[in-house]
Amino acid sequence: MTPFDLIGIAKRANSVKELISLANANKIKLSDEDAQIYFDRWHSFGELSDAELEAVGGGAGQNFSVQVVCEYCLKGDRLSISMSSGGAYFCERCNRYCSGRQIK
């Protein structure tokens, strides 16, 4: 089972309880806290922050004072937004999806 399989399970689940049950059925141990994080990540459709809007709005030659880096390896040079995974960032350096960490 890969992390992508867990993402697929999280997308299919209709509740945190169901996510835990599906994970257990696939021999994945998932704490209540981790299940809540995965479920919220794939089922929330909240508003974007001002920094996120600026990052996608962009424009040629603009400099922003906020940089987004991978929350795991803390590098931003190979970080991209993956639209197929709900707009999560994908770090090509450590091969993980993440929510990104803003630094100034």
Rosetta silent file (secondary structure, phi, psi, omega in degrees, C-alpha in Angstrom):
SEQUENCE: MTPFDLIGIAKRANSVKELISLANANKIKLSDEDAQIYFDRWHSFGELSDAELEAVGGGAGQNFSVQVVCEYCLKGDRLSISMSSGGAYFCERCNRYCSGRQIK
SCORE:     score description
SCORE:     0.000 S_00000001
   1 L     0.000  130.419 -179.192    0.000    0.000    0.000 S_00000001
   2 L  -103.985  166.940  174.904    1.410    3.375   -1.018 S_00000001
   3 H   -58.442  -30.646  178.744    0.611    6.878    0.278 S_00000001
   4 H   -66.574  -34.019  176.192   -1.364    7.401   -2.937 S_00000001
   5 H   -64.597  -40.837  178.311   -3.591    4.459   -1.999 S_00000001
   6 H   -64.758  -37.253  176.658   -4.269    6.107    1.373 S_00000001
   7 H   -62.837  -42.970  177.955   -5.164    9.348   -0.403 S_00000001
   8 H   -61.013  -41.136  177.773   -7.632    7.400   -2.576 S_00000001
   9 H   -64.038  -43.801 -179.302   -9.170    5.854    0.530 S_00000001
  10 H   -62.891  -37.552  179.123   -9.420    9.267    2.193 S_00000001
  11 H   -67.415  -34.680 -178.104  -11.162   10.705   -0.876 S_00000001
  12 H   -78.412  -27.935 -174.923  -13.730    7.858   -0.904 S_00000001
  13 L   -67.052  142.548  179.059  -14.514    7.971    2.824 S_00000001
  14 L   -98.401   -6.064  178.145  -17.631    9.852    3.905 S_00000001
  15 L  -158.534  165.950  177.839  -16.485   10.310    7.513 S_00000001
  16 H   -63.417  -40.283  178.453  -13.394   10.011    9.689 S_00000001
  17 H   -60.273  -43.298  179.187  -14.802    6.802   11.174 S_00000001
  18 H   -66.012  -37.279  177.177  -15.251    5.327    7.716 S_00000001
  19 H   -61.194  -44.453  178.677  -11.693    6.357    6.788 S_00000001
  20 H   -62.674  -43.476  179.560  -10.311    4.514    9.825 S_00000001
  21 H   -62.452  -45.737  178.983  -12.411    1.454    8.970 S_00000001
  22 H   -64.726  -39.471  178.455  -11.268    1.455    5.321 S_00000001
  23 H   -63.291  -45.820  178.860   -7.641    1.934    6.375 S_00000001
  24 H   -60.578  -39.302  178.913   -7.872   -0.972    8.825 S_00000001
  25 H   -63.868  -24.843  178.452   -9.403   -3.157    6.101 S_00000001
  26 L  -100.816   17.994  176.984   -6.316   -2.378    3.993 S_00000001
  27 L    61.337   37.849  175.783   -3.962   -3.193    6.890 S_00000001
  28 L  -113.777  122.915  175.884   -3.077    0.461    7.531 S_00000001
  29 L   -85.637  123.862 -175.836   -2.895    1.624   11.126 S_00000001
  30 L  -134.590  120.877  179.177   -4.234    5.153   11.307 S_00000001
  31 L   -71.066  162.575  177.819   -4.682    7.114   14.520 S_00000001
  32 H   -58.394  -41.779 -178.539   -7.834    9.170   15.083 S_00000001
  33 H   -65.049  -46.383  178.690   -5.756   12.346   14.779 S_00000001
  34 H   -64.479  -39.532  178.344   -4.086   11.286   11.508 S_00000001
  35 H   -62.148  -40.636  178.567   -7.417   10.141   10.091 S_00000001
  36 H   -62.893  -42.066  179.652   -8.923   13.550   10.898 S_00000001
  37 H   -63.283  -48.710  178.941   -6.015   15.288    9.132 S_00000001
  38 H   -61.035  -45.468 -177.923   -6.325   13.106    6.004 S_00000001
  39 H   -62.549  -47.660  179.730  -10.106   13.463    5.927 S_00000001
  40 H   -60.752  -39.311 -177.986  -10.009   17.254    6.371 S_00000001
  41 H   -61.277  -39.985 -173.782   -7.315   17.563    3.720 S_00000001
  42 H   -99.836   -2.381 -179.936   -9.363   15.812    1.036 S_00000001
  43 H  -124.674    5.137  178.851  -12.847   16.991    2.021 S_00000001
  44 L   -98.438  139.778  179.948  -12.390   20.652    2.875 S_00000001
  45 L  -128.955   49.565 -177.983  -13.170   23.297    0.323 S_00000001
  46 L   -73.589  175.870  178.860  -12.293   26.412    2.316 S_00000001
  47 L   -75.818  153.129  176.055  -11.215   29.757    0.982 S_00000001
  48 L   -79.643  147.757  176.081   -7.658   30.384   -0.099 S_00000001
  49 L   -74.082  166.201  178.579   -5.453   32.634    1.994 S_00000001
  50 H   -58.908  -40.915 -179.936   -4.183   35.918    0.526 S_00000001
  51 H   -64.184  -40.335  178.845   -0.716   34.383    0.078 S_00000001
  52 H   -66.206  -39.381  177.841   -2.180   31.373   -1.778 S_00000001
  53 H   -64.059  -42.056  178.052   -4.201   33.681   -4.038 S_00000001
  54 H   -63.111  -39.411 -177.889   -1.107   35.739   -4.828 S_00000001
  55 H   -64.470  -39.660 -179.500    0.874   32.594   -5.600 S_00000001
  56 H   -85.785  -28.383  178.365   -1.637   31.328   -8.175 S_00000001
  57 H   -69.822  -50.392  173.735   -2.589   34.782   -9.512 S_00000001
  58 L    45.265 -154.428 -178.461    1.031   35.737  -10.049 S_00000001
  59 L   151.978  157.161 -177.398    2.290   37.599  -13.035 S_00000001
  60 L   -69.640  134.969  173.725    5.542   38.106  -14.866 S_00000001
  61 L    77.358    9.265  179.666    8.265   39.895  -12.964 S_00000001
  62 L   -91.019  139.682  174.534    6.489   40.027   -9.626 S_00000001
  63 L  -110.144  134.702  177.448    8.354   39.325   -6.410 S_00000001
  64 L  -111.990  147.243 -177.967    6.498   38.084   -3.371 S_00000001
  65 L   -83.322   -5.975 -179.155    7.799   38.342    0.172 S_00000001
  66 L  -113.784  131.499  175.757    6.425   34.891    1.053 S_00000001
  67 E  -117.354  141.774  177.523    7.937   31.640   -0.211 S_00000001
  68 E  -102.527  129.786  178.584    6.325   28.235    0.189 S_00000001
  69 E  -123.424  162.858  176.584    8.603   25.308    1.007 S_00000001
  70 L   -64.099  132.866 -178.657    8.020   21.606    1.596 S_00000001
  71 L   -73.112  -12.302 -179.406    7.015   21.018    5.208 S_00000001
  72 L   -95.314  -54.226 -177.222    9.129   17.838    5.300 S_00000001
  73 L   -99.510   -6.597  177.463   12.474   18.726    3.672 S_00000001
  74 L    60.787   29.192  175.839   12.034   22.540    3.941 S_00000001
  75 L  -112.964  144.366 -179.738   13.150   23.077    0.328 S_00000001
  76 L  -120.198    0.512 -174.452   11.128   25.055   -2.179 S_00000001
  77 L   -73.703  -18.766  179.865   13.233   24.802   -5.302 S_00000001
  78 L  -130.245   44.152 -177.488   11.419   21.700   -6.608 S_00000001
  79 E  -108.915  130.328  179.489    7.923   22.295   -5.214 S_00000001
  80 E  -135.781  158.428  177.511    4.898   22.356   -7.509 S_00000001
  81 E   -90.571  126.906 -179.925    1.137   22.480   -7.099 S_00000001
  82 E  -101.172  109.831 -179.119   -0.552   19.241   -8.137 S_00000001
  83 H   -72.465  -25.319 -179.576   -4.062   19.887   -9.390 S_00000001
  84 H   -71.841  -16.275  179.827   -4.808   16.157   -9.611 S_00000001
  85 H  -112.370   34.776  174.779   -4.458   15.877   -5.819 S_00000001
  86 L    76.545   21.320  177.687   -6.767   18.721   -4.891 S_00000001
  87 L    86.695   11.408  176.549   -4.180   21.486   -5.168 S_00000001
  88 E   -69.661  157.101  174.171   -1.694   20.015   -2.702 S_00000001
  89 E   -81.268  148.805  173.639    1.968   20.770   -3.215 S_00000001
  90 E  -123.720  125.314  179.321    4.233   18.007   -4.478 S_00000001
  91 E   -95.874  114.636  179.385    7.917   18.075   -3.559 S_00000001
  92 L   -74.018  -16.411  179.398   10.042   16.468   -6.257 S_00000001
  93 L   -73.779  -47.891 -177.924   13.019   16.457   -3.877 S_00000001
  94 L  -109.109    4.046  175.797   11.475   14.151   -1.239 S_00000001
  95 L    56.535   48.228  178.962    8.609   12.780   -3.416 S_00000001
  96 E  -133.330  150.969  168.611    5.819   13.716   -1.006 S_00000001
  97 E   -86.887  143.349  179.785    2.588   15.634   -1.140 S_00000001
  98 E  -151.268  169.194  178.034    2.403   18.355    1.485 S_00000001
  99 L   -91.762   -6.086  177.572    0.429   21.447    2.424 S_00000001
 100 L    80.183  153.538  177.013    3.552   23.624    2.241 S_00000001
 101 E  -128.275  129.509 -179.094    5.059   25.943    4.800 S_00000001
 102 E   -86.080  134.506  174.307    5.306   29.672    4.221 S_00000001
 103 E  -129.200  157.882  178.765    8.554   31.442    5.003 S_00000001
 104 L  -104.535    0.000    0.000    9.553   35.076    4.556 S_00000001
